[in-house]
Short mmCIF file of C-alpha atoms in Angstrom, two decimals:
data_model
loop_
_atom_site.label_atom_id
_atom_site.label_comp_id
_atom_site.label_asym_id
_atom_site.label_seq_id
_atom_site.Cartn_x
_atom_site.Cartn_y
_atom_site.Cartn_z
CA UNK A 1 -10.64 143.46 138.74
CA UNK A 2 -10.70 140.07 137.40
CA UNK A 3 -12.45 141.02 134.31
CA UNK A 4 -10.32 144.08 133.78
CA UNK A 5 -7.04 141.86 133.95
CA UNK A 6 -8.57 139.10 131.77
CA UNK A 7 -9.61 141.58 129.09
CA UNK A 8 -5.95 143.29 129.19
CA UNK A 9 -4.37 139.97 128.80
CA UNK A 10 -6.66 139.14 125.71
CA UNK A 11 -6.15 142.39 124.15
CA UNK A 12 -3.24 144.73 125.11
CA UNK A 13 -4.71 147.50 123.00
CA UNK A 14 -7.83 147.54 125.11
CA UNK A 15 -6.29 149.45 128.02
CA UNK A 16 -7.63 152.90 126.66
CA UNK A 17 -11.30 151.52 126.32
CA UNK A 18 -11.09 149.89 129.78
CA UNK A 19 -9.61 153.21 131.41
CA UNK A 20 -12.53 155.14 130.04
CA UNK A 21 -15.10 152.65 131.29
CA UNK A 22 -13.52 152.53 134.77
CA UNK A 23 -13.35 156.33 134.84
CA UNK A 24 -17.08 156.38 134.16
CA UNK A 25 -17.47 154.87 137.64
CA UNK A 26 -16.17 158.03 139.36
CA UNK A 27 -19.09 160.21 138.04
CA UNK A 28 -21.67 158.41 140.46
CA UNK A 29 -22.75 159.92 143.58
CA UNK A 30 -22.15 156.73 145.83
CA UNK A 31 -18.63 156.83 147.58
CA UNK A 32 -18.77 153.25 147.96
CA UNK A 33 -19.00 152.73 144.07
CA UNK A 34 -16.47 155.37 143.59
CA UNK A 35 -14.20 153.60 146.03
CA UNK A 36 -14.67 150.28 143.88
CA UNK A 37 -13.85 152.44 140.73
CA UNK A 38 -10.51 153.63 142.42
CA UNK A 39 -9.68 150.08 143.19
CA UNK A 40 -10.39 149.10 139.46
CA UNK A 41 -8.25 152.06 138.46
CA UNK A 42 -5.30 150.56 140.23
CA UNK A 43 -4.95 147.31 138.21
CA UNK A 44 -5.48 149.07 134.79
CA UNK A 45 -2.56 148.68 132.80
CA UNK A 46 -2.30 151.91 130.93
CA UNK A 47 0.24 154.81 130.80
CA UNK A 48 -2.57 157.41 131.55
CA UNK A 49 -3.48 155.60 134.96
CA UNK A 50 -0.81 157.60 136.94
CA UNK A 51 -1.55 161.09 135.76
CA UNK A 52 -5.17 160.48 136.25
CA UNK A 53 -4.79 159.26 139.69
CA UNK A 54 -2.68 162.21 140.64
CA UNK A 55 -5.18 164.84 139.18
CA UNK A 56 -8.01 162.72 141.22
CA UNK A 57 -5.88 163.31 144.40
CA UNK A 58 -5.21 166.86 143.74
CA UNK A 59 -8.61 167.59 142.94
CA UNK A 60 -8.34 168.38 139.27
CA UNK A 61 -10.33 165.55 137.91
CA UNK A 62 -13.60 166.61 136.48
CA UNK A 63 -16.51 165.32 134.03
CA UNK A 64 -18.81 166.87 131.60
CA UNK A 65 -22.55 166.86 132.70
CA UNK A 66 -23.59 165.97 129.37
CA UNK A 67 -21.75 163.23 127.70
CA UNK A 68 -19.81 162.24 130.95
CA UNK A 69 -16.36 162.97 129.44
CA UNK A 70 -13.69 162.79 132.07
CA UNK A 71 -11.32 165.78 131.89
CA UNK A 72 -8.24 167.15 133.68
CA UNK A 73 -8.19 170.77 134.47
CA UNK A 74 -4.94 172.85 135.17
CA UNK A 75 -5.04 176.47 136.22
CA UNK A 76 -3.58 178.72 133.51
CA UNK A 77 -3.88 182.47 133.87
CA UNK A 78 -7.48 183.44 134.21
CA UNK A 79 -8.99 180.15 132.73
CA UNK A 80 -8.08 176.44 132.67
CA UNK A 81 -6.15 174.18 130.42
CA UNK A 82 -8.50 171.36 129.57
CA UNK A 83 -7.01 167.85 128.77
CA UNK A 84 -8.70 164.64 127.87
CA UNK A 85 -8.23 162.21 130.86
CA UNK A 86 -8.13 159.23 128.96
CA UNK A 87 -6.10 160.28 125.96
CA UNK A 88 -4.15 162.99 127.45
CA UNK A 89 -5.02 165.24 124.39
CA UNK A 90 -5.13 168.95 124.93
CA UNK A 91 -8.46 170.47 124.57
CA UNK A 92 -9.40 174.21 124.22
CA UNK A 93 -8.81 176.54 127.01
CA UNK A 94 -11.98 177.36 128.92
CA UNK A 95 -13.77 177.62 132.29
CA UNK A 96 -15.88 175.09 134.59
CA UNK A 97 -19.05 175.83 132.95
CA UNK A 98 -20.79 172.67 132.17
CA UNK A 99 -18.55 170.71 134.28
CA UNK A 100 -18.69 168.89 137.57
CA UNK A 101 -15.75 167.94 140.02
CA UNK A 102 -15.25 164.40 141.05
CA UNK A 103 -15.12 164.28 144.91
CA UNK A 104 -13.38 161.75 146.90
CA UNK A 105 -13.07 160.84 150.46
CA UNK A 106 -10.30 160.23 153.09
CA UNK A 107 -10.44 156.20 152.46
CA UNK A 108 -10.02 156.85 148.46
CA UNK A 109 -7.14 159.13 149.30
CA UNK A 110 -5.46 156.35 151.24
CA UNK A 111 -5.88 154.02 148.33
CA UNK A 112 -4.56 156.70 145.66
CA UNK A 113 -1.60 157.63 147.56
CA UNK A 114 -0.58 153.98 148.01
CA UNK A 115 -1.38 153.23 144.45
CA UNK A 116 0.64 156.39 143.25
CA UNK A 117 3.50 155.33 145.39
CA UNK A 118 3.78 151.96 144.03
CA UNK A 119 3.45 152.80 140.43
CA UNK A 120 6.12 155.49 140.67
CA UNK A 121 8.43 153.32 142.64
CA UNK A 122 8.08 150.64 140.05
CA UNK A 123 8.56 152.92 137.21
CA UNK A 124 11.32 151.93 134.47
CA UNK A 125 12.63 155.79 134.78
CA UNK A 126 15.11 156.29 137.36
CA UNK A 127 14.32 160.06 137.61
CA UNK A 128 10.49 159.04 138.52
CA UNK A 129 11.47 156.59 141.26
CA UNK A 130 13.78 158.89 142.69
CA UNK A 131 10.99 161.89 142.74
CA UNK A 132 8.74 159.28 144.30
CA UNK A 133 11.09 158.11 146.98
CA UNK A 134 11.81 161.91 147.77
CA UNK A 135 8.29 162.97 147.86
CA UNK A 136 7.63 160.26 150.72
CA UNK A 137 10.13 161.89 153.10
CA UNK A 138 7.44 164.47 154.31
CA UNK A 139 5.05 161.78 155.28
CA UNK A 140 6.84 158.62 155.84
CA UNK A 141 4.47 155.84 157.25
CA UNK A 142 5.13 152.27 158.33
CA UNK A 143 3.46 151.26 154.94
CA UNK A 144 5.76 153.50 152.88
CA UNK A 145 8.84 152.18 154.84
CA UNK A 146 7.87 148.64 153.89
CA UNK A 147 7.57 149.59 150.36
CA UNK A 148 10.90 151.18 150.47
CA UNK A 149 12.52 148.02 152.13
CA UNK A 150 11.15 146.02 149.42
CA UNK A 151 12.30 148.31 146.78
CA UNK A 152 15.84 148.46 148.27
CA UNK A 153 16.44 144.78 147.71
CA UNK A 154 16.12 145.25 143.87
CA UNK A 155 17.08 148.77 143.11
CA UNK A 156 20.40 149.17 141.22
CA UNK A 157 20.48 153.08 140.61
CA UNK A 158 22.92 154.72 143.14
CA UNK A 159 20.91 157.95 143.58
CA UNK A 160 17.78 156.15 144.15
CA UNK A 161 19.44 153.73 146.74
CA UNK A 162 20.82 156.73 148.51
CA UNK A 163 17.34 158.23 148.57
CA UNK A 164 15.82 155.03 149.78
CA UNK A 165 18.27 154.77 152.62
CA UNK A 166 17.57 158.43 153.59
CA UNK A 167 13.91 157.59 153.71
CA UNK A 168 14.55 154.58 155.85
CA UNK A 169 16.81 156.57 158.11
CA UNK A 170 14.16 159.07 158.56
CA UNK A 171 11.54 156.51 159.62
CA UNK A 172 14.08 154.87 162.05
CA UNK A 173 14.29 158.20 163.79
CA UNK A 174 10.77 157.32 165.35
CA UNK A 175 12.15 154.12 166.69
CA UNK A 176 12.54 153.63 170.46
CA UNK A 177 15.92 151.91 169.79
CA UNK A 178 18.68 154.46 170.69
CA UNK A 179 21.24 152.47 168.73
CA UNK A 180 19.07 152.53 165.66
CA UNK A 181 18.45 156.18 166.05
CA UNK A 182 22.14 156.88 166.20
CA UNK A 183 22.79 154.87 162.96
CA UNK A 184 19.85 156.77 161.29
CA UNK A 185 21.52 160.17 162.39
CA UNK A 186 24.76 158.99 160.88
CA UNK A 187 23.10 158.02 157.52
CA UNK A 188 21.16 161.38 157.61
CA UNK A 189 24.38 163.36 158.11
CA UNK A 190 25.38 162.73 154.47
CA UNK A 191 22.23 164.26 153.14
CA UNK A 192 21.46 167.88 152.54
CA UNK A 193 17.90 167.36 151.85
CA UNK A 194 15.59 170.00 153.33
CA UNK A 195 13.31 167.51 155.13
CA UNK A 196 16.29 165.90 156.65
CA UNK A 197 17.74 169.15 158.14
CA UNK A 198 14.15 170.01 159.49
CA UNK A 199 13.86 166.40 161.25
CA UNK A 200 17.37 166.77 162.73
CA UNK A 201 16.38 170.22 163.99
CA UNK A 202 13.28 168.70 165.67
CA UNK A 203 15.50 166.37 167.61
CA UNK A 204 17.30 169.24 169.26
CA UNK A 205 14.12 170.79 170.36
CA UNK A 206 12.94 170.87 173.90
CA UNK A 207 9.59 171.02 175.72
CA UNK A 208 8.06 173.91 177.49
CA UNK A 209 9.64 172.80 180.69
CA UNK A 210 13.00 172.62 179.09
CA UNK A 211 13.35 168.87 179.22
CA UNK A 212 14.34 167.09 175.87
CA UNK A 213 11.31 166.70 173.54
CA UNK A 214 11.96 163.32 172.02
CA UNK A 215 15.58 162.26 171.97
CA UNK A 216 18.13 161.33 174.67
CA UNK A 217 21.30 163.46 175.27
CA UNK A 218 23.50 161.06 173.25
CA UNK A 219 21.03 161.16 170.13
CA UNK A 220 20.84 164.88 170.45
CA UNK A 221 24.57 165.22 170.45
CA UNK A 222 24.91 163.12 167.25
CA UNK A 223 22.19 165.37 165.77
CA UNK A 224 23.98 168.53 166.45
CA UNK A 225 27.18 167.12 165.01
CA UNK A 226 25.33 165.82 161.92
CA UNK A 227 23.66 169.31 161.48
CA UNK A 228 27.10 170.96 161.52
CA UNK A 229 28.49 168.59 159.13
CA UNK A 230 25.42 169.36 156.69
CA UNK A 231 25.70 173.05 157.30
CA UNK A 232 29.26 172.90 156.16
CA UNK A 233 28.52 171.03 153.00
CA UNK A 234 25.72 173.61 152.32
CA UNK A 235 28.29 176.38 152.70
CA UNK A 236 30.60 174.50 150.09
CA UNK A 237 27.69 174.17 147.59
CA UNK A 238 26.65 177.62 148.09
CA UNK A 239 30.43 178.63 147.14
CA UNK A 240 30.27 176.39 144.21
CA UNK A 241 26.79 177.85 143.16
CA UNK A 242 28.25 181.22 143.56
CA UNK A 243 31.45 180.45 141.29
CA UNK A 244 29.04 178.87 138.71
CA UNK A 245 27.11 182.15 138.56
CA UNK A 246 30.45 184.01 138.29
CA UNK A 247 31.66 181.91 135.45
CA UNK A 248 28.15 182.37 133.92
CA UNK A 249 28.67 186.28 134.23
CA UNK A 250 32.30 185.90 133.08
CA UNK A 251 31.10 183.94 129.97
CA UNK A 252 28.60 186.89 128.93
CA UNK A 253 31.39 189.38 129.55
CA UNK A 254 33.81 187.18 127.37
CA UNK A 255 31.25 187.06 124.34
CA UNK A 256 30.63 191.09 124.81
CA UNK A 257 34.30 191.89 125.25
CA UNK A 258 36.11 189.46 122.90
CA UNK A 259 34.69 191.42 119.82
CA UNK A 260 35.75 194.67 121.62
CA UNK A 261 39.14 193.19 122.12
CA UNK A 262 40.13 192.54 118.58
CA UNK A 263 38.70 196.17 117.21
CA UNK A 264 40.31 197.84 119.95
CA UNK A 265 43.64 196.09 119.45
CA UNK A 266 43.71 196.40 115.72
CA UNK A 267 42.31 199.69 115.06
CA UNK A 268 42.73 201.77 118.40
CA UNK A 269 39.10 202.62 118.38
CA UNK A 270 37.11 203.20 121.44
CA UNK A 271 33.78 202.14 120.01
CA UNK A 272 30.85 203.12 122.40
CA UNK A 273 28.28 201.64 120.09
CA UNK A 274 29.62 198.03 120.79
CA UNK A 275 26.82 197.49 123.31
CA UNK A 276 24.19 198.43 120.69
CA UNK A 277 25.72 195.81 118.39
CA UNK A 278 24.86 193.25 121.33
CA UNK A 279 21.30 194.91 121.61
CA UNK A 280 20.77 194.45 117.64
CA UNK A 281 21.74 190.59 118.13
CA UNK A 282 19.24 190.10 121.00
CA UNK A 283 16.51 192.00 118.93
CA UNK A 284 17.19 189.73 116.13
CA UNK A 285 16.74 186.68 118.32
CA UNK A 286 13.25 188.32 119.13
CA UNK A 287 12.45 188.89 115.63
CA UNK A 288 13.46 185.38 114.54
CA UNK A 289 11.18 183.95 117.19
CA UNK A 290 8.27 185.88 115.99
CA UNK A 291 8.81 184.52 112.44
CA UNK A 292 9.05 181.05 113.67
CA UNK A 293 6.28 180.81 116.30
CA UNK A 294 6.06 177.01 116.03
CA UNK A 295 9.82 176.19 116.04
CA UNK A 296 11.05 177.79 119.37
CA UNK A 297 13.67 175.29 119.97
CA UNK A 298 15.29 175.84 116.66
CA UNK A 299 14.94 179.45 116.65
CA UNK A 300 17.65 180.17 118.87
CA UNK A 301 20.05 178.19 116.50
CA UNK A 302 18.87 180.05 113.51
CA UNK A 303 19.22 183.39 115.40
CA UNK A 304 23.04 182.80 116.07
CA UNK A 305 24.06 183.33 112.31
CA UNK A 306 21.40 185.74 111.87
CA UNK A 307 22.44 187.90 114.51
CA UNK A 308 26.10 187.70 113.57
CA UNK A 309 25.30 189.04 109.97
CA UNK A 310 23.09 191.79 111.17
CA UNK A 311 25.40 193.10 113.76
CA UNK A 312 28.28 192.52 111.48
CA UNK A 313 26.99 194.47 108.64
CA UNK A 314 25.93 197.12 110.78
CA UNK A 315 29.51 197.25 112.11
CA UNK A 316 30.86 197.39 108.59
CA UNK A 317 28.55 200.16 107.68
CA UNK A 318 29.68 202.14 110.92
CA UNK A 319 33.28 201.56 110.27
CA UNK A 320 32.92 202.81 106.31
CA UNK A 321 30.59 205.42 107.02
CA UNK A 322 32.13 207.34 109.86
CA UNK A 323 35.07 205.64 111.75
CA UNK A 324 37.52 205.52 108.53
CA UNK A 325 37.59 209.35 108.58
CA UNK A 326 38.45 209.57 112.09
CA UNK A 327 41.55 207.33 112.60
CA UNK A 328 44.10 208.87 114.83
CA UNK A 329 41.44 211.06 116.46
CA UNK A 330 40.37 209.02 119.58
CA UNK A 331 38.30 211.57 121.28
CA UNK A 332 36.27 212.36 118.24
CA UNK A 333 35.67 208.54 117.46
CA UNK A 334 34.38 208.12 121.10
CA UNK A 335 31.81 210.88 120.59
CA UNK A 336 31.01 209.72 117.24
CA UNK A 337 30.24 206.03 118.27
CA UNK A 338 28.41 207.44 121.37
CA UNK A 339 26.18 209.21 119.03
CA UNK A 340 25.61 206.12 116.85
CA UNK A 341 24.65 204.19 120.03
CA UNK A 342 21.94 206.75 120.78
CA UNK A 343 20.58 206.54 116.97
CA UNK A 344 20.50 202.80 117.28
CA UNK A 345 18.55 202.88 120.24
CA UNK A 346 15.96 205.42 118.92
CA UNK A 347 15.99 203.33 115.91
CA UNK A 348 15.04 200.26 117.76
CA UNK A 349 12.47 202.21 119.83
CA UNK A 350 10.77 203.66 116.58
CA UNK A 351 10.76 200.35 114.62
CA UNK A 352 10.13 197.67 117.10
CA UNK A 353 9.13 198.78 120.64
CA UNK A 354 10.19 201.26 123.28
CA UNK A 355 9.24 198.51 125.90
CA UNK A 356 11.20 195.67 126.83
CA UNK A 357 10.30 192.43 124.94
CA UNK A 358 10.52 188.83 126.31
CA UNK A 359 12.44 186.22 124.26
CA UNK A 360 11.30 182.81 124.97
CA UNK A 361 13.89 180.07 126.12
CA UNK A 362 13.73 176.77 124.17
CA UNK A 363 12.82 173.72 126.13
CA UNK A 364 16.49 172.29 125.79
CA UNK A 365 17.70 175.50 127.82
CA UNK A 366 14.78 175.58 130.37
CA UNK A 367 15.10 173.90 133.72
CA UNK A 368 18.33 173.07 135.75
CA UNK A 369 20.71 170.07 136.24
CA UNK A 370 19.90 168.88 139.98
CA UNK A 371 23.13 168.04 141.10
CA UNK A 372 21.82 167.20 144.63
CA UNK A 373 19.13 168.79 146.95
CA UNK A 374 21.32 172.01 147.64
CA UNK A 375 23.11 172.61 144.23
CA UNK A 376 21.24 173.44 141.03
CA UNK A 377 22.89 174.54 137.73
CA UNK A 378 20.63 175.93 135.30
CA UNK A 379 20.76 174.75 131.69
CA UNK A 380 20.75 178.12 130.06
CA UNK A 381 23.84 179.46 131.79
CA UNK A 382 25.47 176.05 131.21
CA UNK A 383 24.83 176.12 127.39
CA UNK A 384 26.04 180.11 127.38
CA UNK A 385 29.23 179.26 129.19
CA UNK A 386 30.01 176.28 126.62
CA UNK A 387 28.84 178.49 123.71
CA UNK A 388 31.11 181.42 124.81
CA UNK A 389 34.35 178.86 124.97
CA UNK A 390 33.21 177.50 121.73
CA UNK A 391 33.07 181.32 120.10
CA UNK A 392 36.41 181.75 121.70
CA UNK A 393 37.94 178.74 120.21
CA UNK A 394 36.60 179.61 116.62
CA UNK A 395 37.86 183.05 117.02
CA UNK A 396 41.40 181.80 118.18
CA UNK A 397 41.68 179.24 115.25
CA UNK A 398 40.60 182.23 112.64
CA UNK A 399 43.32 184.60 114.09
CA UNK A 400 45.93 181.90 114.22
CA UNK A 401 45.40 179.54 111.42
CA UNK A 402 43.78 181.66 108.53
CA UNK A 403 45.18 184.27 106.20
CA UNK A 404 42.63 186.70 107.38
CA UNK A 405 43.92 186.15 110.79
CA UNK A 406 47.62 186.64 109.76
CA UNK A 407 46.74 189.96 108.27
CA UNK A 408 44.78 191.09 111.38
CA UNK A 409 47.78 190.16 113.57
CA UNK A 410 50.15 192.14 111.03
CA UNK A 411 48.00 195.07 111.00
CA UNK A 412 47.93 195.21 114.64
CA UNK A 413 51.33 194.60 115.27
CA UNK A 414 52.69 197.07 112.70
CA UNK A 415 50.23 198.80 110.34
CA UNK A 416 52.93 200.54 108.21
CA UNK A 417 54.86 197.31 107.52
CA UNK A 418 51.85 195.56 106.82
CA UNK A 419 50.89 198.10 104.27
CA UNK A 420 54.30 198.02 102.80
CA UNK A 421 53.99 194.30 101.88
CA UNK A 422 50.73 194.92 100.30
CA UNK A 423 48.19 194.14 103.06
CA UNK A 424 45.04 196.24 102.38
CA UNK A 425 44.78 197.78 105.76
CA UNK A 426 41.52 199.54 105.03
CA UNK A 427 39.96 196.27 104.00
CA UNK A 428 41.31 194.60 107.22
CA UNK A 429 39.84 197.35 109.33
CA UNK A 430 36.46 197.07 108.05
CA UNK A 431 36.40 193.29 108.11
CA UNK A 432 37.80 193.36 111.71
CA UNK A 433 35.19 195.92 112.60
CA UNK A 434 32.43 193.58 111.09
CA UNK A 435 33.95 190.56 112.83
CA UNK A 436 33.93 192.17 116.38
CA UNK A 437 30.46 193.64 115.92
CA UNK A 438 29.02 190.33 114.54
CA UNK A 439 30.47 188.52 117.91
CA UNK A 440 28.76 191.34 119.89
CA UNK A 441 25.49 190.21 118.01
CA UNK A 442 25.95 186.69 118.98
CA UNK A 443 26.56 187.89 122.46
CA UNK A 444 23.11 189.49 122.41
CA UNK A 445 21.53 186.08 121.50
CA UNK A 446 23.25 184.74 124.59
CA UNK A 447 21.97 187.65 126.72
CA UNK A 448 18.35 187.27 125.33
CA UNK A 449 18.16 183.83 127.15
CA UNK A 450 18.98 185.53 130.53
CA UNK A 451 17.25 188.77 130.60
CA UNK A 452 14.48 190.68 128.87
CA UNK A 453 15.57 192.53 125.63
CA UNK A 454 15.41 196.42 125.78
CA UNK A 455 16.91 199.32 123.60
CA UNK A 456 19.27 199.82 126.71
CA UNK A 457 20.51 196.30 126.96
CA UNK A 458 24.04 196.94 125.75
CA UNK A 459 24.56 199.98 127.93
CA UNK A 460 24.82 197.39 131.09
CA UNK A 461 27.88 195.72 129.50
CA UNK A 462 29.93 198.13 127.59
CA UNK A 463 31.70 199.59 130.67
CA UNK A 464 32.36 196.00 131.99
CA UNK A 465 33.66 194.89 128.51
CA UNK A 466 36.02 197.85 128.43
CA UNK A 467 37.36 196.87 131.85
CA UNK A 468 37.90 193.29 130.72
CA UNK A 469 39.81 194.45 127.68
CA UNK A 470 42.09 196.81 129.54
CA UNK A 471 42.57 194.39 132.38
CA UNK A 472 43.49 191.54 130.15
CA UNK A 473 45.64 193.41 127.66
CA UNK A 474 44.41 195.30 124.73
CA UNK A 475 44.21 192.88 121.61
CA UNK A 476 45.09 189.60 123.60
CA UNK A 477 42.60 186.91 123.25
CA UNK A 478 44.03 184.96 126.39
CA UNK A 479 43.90 188.03 128.24
CA UNK A 480 40.13 188.55 127.51
CA UNK A 481 39.45 185.14 128.44
CA UNK A 482 41.17 185.23 131.77
CA UNK A 483 39.96 188.94 132.55
CA UNK A 484 36.28 188.02 131.80
CA UNK A 485 35.91 184.86 133.79
CA UNK A 486 38.30 186.07 136.60
CA UNK A 487 36.24 189.45 136.80
CA UNK A 488 32.90 187.56 136.58
CA UNK A 489 33.78 185.13 139.57
CA UNK A 490 35.15 188.07 141.61
CA UNK A 491 32.25 190.05 141.24
CA UNK A 492 29.80 187.23 142.28
CA UNK A 493 32.15 186.50 145.12
CA UNK A 494 31.94 189.78 146.43
CA UNK A 495 28.15 190.48 146.00
CA UNK A 496 27.01 188.22 148.95
CA UNK A 497 28.81 190.50 151.62
CA UNK A 498 29.28 193.71 149.74
CA UNK A 499 26.19 193.85 147.68
CA UNK A 500 25.88 194.20 143.85
CA UNK A 501 26.80 197.91 143.55
CA UNK A 502 29.77 197.90 146.04
CA UNK A 503 31.04 194.70 144.38
CA UNK A 504 31.10 196.41 141.08
CA UNK A 505 32.95 199.47 142.69
CA UNK A 506 35.73 197.16 144.50
CA UNK A 507 36.32 195.44 141.05
CA UNK A 508 36.75 198.76 139.31
CA UNK A 509 39.17 199.97 142.12
CA UNK A 510 41.05 196.75 141.97
CA UNK A 511 41.61 197.29 138.17
CA UNK A 512 42.70 200.91 138.74
CA UNK A 513 45.18 199.80 141.17
CA UNK A 514 46.53 196.89 138.84
CA UNK A 515 46.69 199.18 135.67
CA UNK A 516 48.78 201.66 137.70
CA UNK A 517 51.23 198.82 138.05
CA UNK A 518 50.77 196.92 134.92
CA UNK A 519 49.67 199.65 132.40
CA UNK A 520 49.48 196.97 129.41
CA UNK A 521 47.07 194.41 131.60
CA UNK A 522 47.94 190.82 132.16
CA UNK A 523 48.90 189.78 128.68
CA UNK A 524 50.56 192.78 127.05
CA UNK A 525 50.64 193.00 123.22
CA UNK A 526 53.81 192.17 121.51
CA UNK A 527 55.35 193.78 118.35
CA UNK A 528 57.35 196.83 117.28
CA UNK A 529 54.49 199.14 117.47
CA UNK A 530 53.13 197.62 120.94
CA UNK A 531 54.46 200.84 122.89
CA UNK A 532 52.45 202.99 120.57
#
């Protein structure tokens, strides 16, 4: 150990060579020599020490029989992902042929657990320290409690301090001092950690003869009250998470309905192919990822304008080729666009695949924000919610602050008067249809991050989109925003006790009853021709 510390002090870059030399000591048969190697490993100052020790403890550390190269193996499908233990470099996938596993005994495991805990607790990263403290909850020993007490004196991060207090309280439950146990229960009542709940439930357990297993009546009563408080907070967090999922669903409905709102409001066209514009946007995302295999994180950013252009041009083609001949004939328009939707679905099946395809999430949209042990908000849904509001704001500015938006509003409120003052209503119709279809394509990009992409993707949202438009008020953006988010939250709140199908039925019944009372929706369109 003294030689290792001296070498590191003399040459800070020598850590990697020293690590390799120490790891060679693990390839021998003698457990006493291996134990010495583990003790030497603890004092090596190198960032690879912690992952190597974790791999050794988990049984993932191997060495080549020829050459004695130390490797870390991680199970991956039918084979293994292989990494160089010293450098962390990823090697080719393979099997265990030619490799030998490094075996350790219980004494070495104790040394490793203690060393891993100390290294993790001393990390500069607060997240690593927090994870290390929480990992101790299930196996708290007097040695671990001593580490936590020492750490408590210097720790400054509030979340880590809270976790340390929780760990010390869990350890205090084993005390014979009733007052100390009561104080520990009071501390634990503010946590929603799974281990805490299980430990408090254990305090309420009874032995086979019906007598208390390990706690006095006073401690058991305090534990019962603590569990009730924890369960109440868990219900609140579950409600918050349900609301978040409702807002997430509402954001998807907003993206899918907002384009429909402006085309339906301006042109009065019931476009049954609107869902297929979303589907085209989702497939555009898939194709962009196929063209950028090494740039998954950037591919979604590229797919947004690409999907807008693809779906927008398809929308303009549909309007110029079919819909412009059917204005004033809503039933024929509905049938024609329904036929177009079937054609687009078959086109995708023929050119790409009849099976669903998977779109990979970028790393910055993967994972979840852990608010606490009971509340997780996934990053992909958070980004989609923010993105939908950004699209809404951009469209609102276009309609309110540009000449094009002024022309759209003029045509939607009084088409004849708009023509009389020189507005080319046919051009506005095509551009509006293209804009609405382009936004539907952008909605498809968002959907591709939540579910698999298939030819029938848009069919799942077209009816819900029409409900949002009718409920919010035809052609009104604020109505679409309120309607989408409101119906999304209502749907998710009803699902836990009514089921997914019955929740949709109840929402539909509510909309039908609401439209009976308010035929023009929450925010009715205003203008001389609004009644038409």
